[in-house]
């Protein structure tokens, strides 16, 4: 893996980043706050200037183990996080208090807020092969769903919830009936699933899925849209598949632009791209960063794109070096980077 | 009616009774996809999108194999996971690493990490090395109804029942079994020695050589899979699916079962059911024995009493003039070595070795039918097996072929009956060389007088005429011949109902007969052919005309 030698980053670095790798990034829907989950057991909250030119650390709270996922409630008043301490925690922005609200038998890999009509539910996906739904007012889960395998990724775009598990299973749920799987399928990709992410700003519901094989696919839920399903290769070096010896990197995260419906991919090779799934073209390629990109996020307007350059364990223990870059960068999106193209 | 969503997915259980609408045309199920110019759209029942080439390419480092080693694999989109139980995400490993750091056991973690990676590489190499089984399993998975569940059979699973090498139930080729693994681990361990109930990869519970948990194979096949992931139960390593399969997967060693008309070698190696030695009537070269119809490889006789017999082994044909110059016709049968045999055996019918006898077999075994080796007895096989009918190898039975294929019972090689020497079940009796009905030299169990070398119904077997026996035929030929049906004392062959296996054009020699052959034959010859059976002493030496066969 050849990263750029001298990190010439024009993007803004977030000040005071975590001390260990970043696992998850999440912007609030209501204000320009960024929550960051890290392997240093902390969740940090930063305020970001609207143009992405400055950041300010605002709050931090701890888990008892590495944090694997963070998300915000719909009203922006609470942050949720889950991690390797098998616990899900809620941080109240107003009071600055963190409380445990969820519990699993194994690390919680993903937390997502489900904005149901009513009070709202926290959904947590774990390596204990379950998804549990939590009503924050009660300490026990309101419902639990058994998965065929460990939960590796999950995303919600109400009422759609998509879960990617080990062994290439993909479970689709309609959250109006949250305990019954709507559709169970095998991944359209051939190797281990890394991330699933629901379409935003899309006329037809669906999700994108990324795997360790440097490939992403998007999958529509409705059968009528099935002909639009598509997969493409990315994060390979060299990019041309005709080359003899191709290094294939894992795709670590997929984030959707909340307004345009275009999306980003990032990989263990340190590159990122913006794509238009309907026009099926790449909108922008970033120069390789000095390390793998472990997480990405768009802010609520899509004007700021945050990405974390930190070690993702893609080379196992040996890849972790003390001097490995560990930072979060903010990119101010230009319109042509993220705007949908007219479909062909 | 609403469109039936299950039908669109291929999983509707109501079928035509479904209350919803089963839309077939137009939109396919969600599985249709047009990836970069890749293959055609398929639904779950369409042809698989993977081939051995795509799978090999996928598994090849530097081609399509991802850098991350601890991953499951499916051969194409939406296909069931083929290589499973390998998945470990980077985060999971890292959590373990963190725990190890806290506990001060980093070395353990490092060992774990590297062993997992090595094991995964091993699994992939095995897959590449056993592409056939992998492909078979993948195709099997593809053809199973989509259930979207986690239970899958994998190509490399530990069998519940059979293993690649036929190990008894619950073992895999690699020795993973409910008890021990190939590598000697303790009970229910995987080949890699994982302790019981864990796979090499630490998968919990009863694993197979590759660490598949209890009911699954290393690759996640649920129970009952063989090392190579053949279908649950009843599969051998070679993937055949029926319980009793031999290593070769077929019943006969040669695997061919063609009833009738083809021999192991295709058209019988030496001859066709119907005679016709290319040669003209009368003796000919060593292998021309295809005299008379219904002959077997060695030119067994035929209903029509081949005139020419011929060739070295043709001698056995038609009980008549044998290659060795036995004077045709008028010979009782003339064994090859018989009377008058090339060796000048006197007698009538005598065997080459001078045993008087009548009919004798070439080897001088007197008697009627005797075997060449002088076993007196009646009907014996050329090889002296006494008894009636016995096979050369002494297999009792009735009628047996030279090689001991009892007419109705077993072949020389003991195949259950009726089979040919090579174990081909001879329902139609197949000759050793695949002759159709009546007989095969090697065990066809022809109802009508099989003879060691596959003779014909009319009892002109290679070794002798029925009843009279010629050449070697004496021995079993007649033994066989006699036993048109199988009984301990075979009744005389029933010529009327004798099964003739001749078919027009079956023998290449047929076409070599002149078109007006029939008219060329002497009157008496024609009459003889037309008769219900030949008169001894008057069996024509001519190639039977096509029309009269």
mmCIF file with all atom_site columns, C-alpha atoms in Angstrom, chain A residues 157 160 198-208 218-229 256 261 277-278 340:
data_model
loop_
_atom_site.group_PDB
_atom_site.id
_atom_site.type_symbol
_atom_site.label_atom_id
_atom_site.label_alt_id
_atom_site.label_comp_id
_atom_site.label_asym_id
_atom_site.label_entity_id
_atom_site.label_seq_id
_atom_site.pdbx_PDB_ins_code
_atom_site.Cartn_x
_atom_site.Cartn_y
_atom_site.Cartn_z
_atom_site.occupancy
_atom_site.B_iso_or_equiv
_atom_site.pdbx_formal_charge
_atom_site.auth_seq_id
_atom_site.auth_comp_id
_atom_site.auth_asym_id
_atom_site.auth_atom_id
_atom_site.pdbx_PDB_model_num
ATOM 1  C CA . UNK A 1 157 ? -33.581 5.338  6.339   1.00 0.00 ? 157 UNK A CA 1
ATOM 2  C CA . UNK A 1 160 ? -36.054 0.902  5.613   1.00 0.00 ? 160 UNK A CA 1
ATOM 3  C CA . UNK A 1 198 ? -29.286 3.246  2.673   1.00 0.00 ? 198 UNK A CA 1
ATOM 4  C CA . UNK A 1 199 ? -29.957 5.569  -0.212  1.00 0.00 ? 199 UNK A CA 1
ATOM 5  C CA . UNK A 1 200 ? -30.788 9.112  0.668   1.00 0.00 ? 200 UNK A CA 1
ATOM 6  C CA . UNK A 1 201 ? -32.697 11.482 -1.521  1.00 0.00 ? 201 UNK A CA 1
ATOM 7  C CA . UNK A 1 202 ? -33.580 8.647  -3.805  1.00 0.00 ? 202 UNK A CA 1
ATOM 8  C CA . UNK A 1 203 ? -36.890 8.137  -5.446  1.00 0.00 ? 203 UNK A CA 1
ATOM 9  C CA . UNK A 1 204 ? -36.693 4.452  -4.886  1.00 0.00 ? 204 UNK A CA 1
ATOM 10 C CA . UNK A 1 205 ? -35.489 2.832  -1.699  1.00 0.00 ? 205 UNK A CA 1
ATOM 11 C CA . UNK A 1 206 ? -32.365 0.816  -1.743  1.00 0.00 ? 206 UNK A CA 1
ATOM 12 C CA . UNK A 1 207 ? -28.946 0.517  -0.250  1.00 0.00 ? 207 UNK A CA 1
ATOM 13 C CA . UNK A 1 208 ? -25.338 0.443  -1.151  1.00 0.00 ? 208 UNK A CA 1
ATOM 14 C CA . UNK A 1 218 ? -26.212 -0.787 -5.024  1.00 0.00 ? 218 UNK A CA 1
ATOM 15 C CA . UNK A 1 219 ? -29.330 -2.696 -4.601  1.00 0.00 ? 219 UNK A CA 1
ATOM 16 C CA . UNK A 1 220 ? -32.891 -1.514 -4.911  1.00 0.00 ? 220 UNK A CA 1
ATOM 17 C CA . UNK A 1 221 ? -35.471 -2.908 -2.594  1.00 0.00 ? 221 UNK A CA 1
ATOM 18 C CA . UNK A 1 222 ? -38.383 -2.967 -4.942  1.00 0.00 ? 222 UNK A CA 1
ATOM 19 C CA . UNK A 1 223 ? -38.360 -5.614 -7.578  1.00 0.00 ? 223 UNK A CA 1
ATOM 20 C CA . UNK A 1 224 ? -39.501 -3.135 -10.126 1.00 0.00 ? 224 UNK A CA 1
ATOM 21 C CA . UNK A 1 225 ? -36.203 -1.356 -9.775  1.00 0.00 ? 225 UNK A CA 1
ATOM 22 C CA . UNK A 1 226 ? -34.165 -4.494 -9.916  1.00 0.00 ? 226 UNK A CA 1
ATOM 23 C CA . UNK A 1 227 ? -32.877 -3.730 -13.343 1.00 0.00 ? 227 UNK A CA 1
ATOM 24 C CA . UNK A 1 228 ? -31.074 -0.740 -11.916 1.00 0.00 ? 228 UNK A CA 1
ATOM 25 C CA . UNK A 1 229 ? -29.004 -2.812 -9.588  1.00 0.00 ? 229 UNK A CA 1
ATOM 26 C CA . UNK A 1 256 ? -24.760 9.477  1.060   1.00 0.00 ? 256 UNK A CA 1
ATOM 27 C CA . UNK A 1 261 ? -28.298 11.347 -3.231  1.00 0.00 ? 261 UNK A CA 1
ATOM 28 C CA . UNK A 1 277 ? -25.423 5.824  -8.781  1.00 0.00 ? 277 UNK A CA 1
ATOM 29 C CA . UNK A 1 278 ? -28.062 6.749  -11.314 1.00 0.00 ? 278 UNK A CA 1
ATOM 30 C CA . UNK A 1 340 ? -26.127 14.456 -9.565  1.00 0.00 ? 340 UNK A CA 1
#
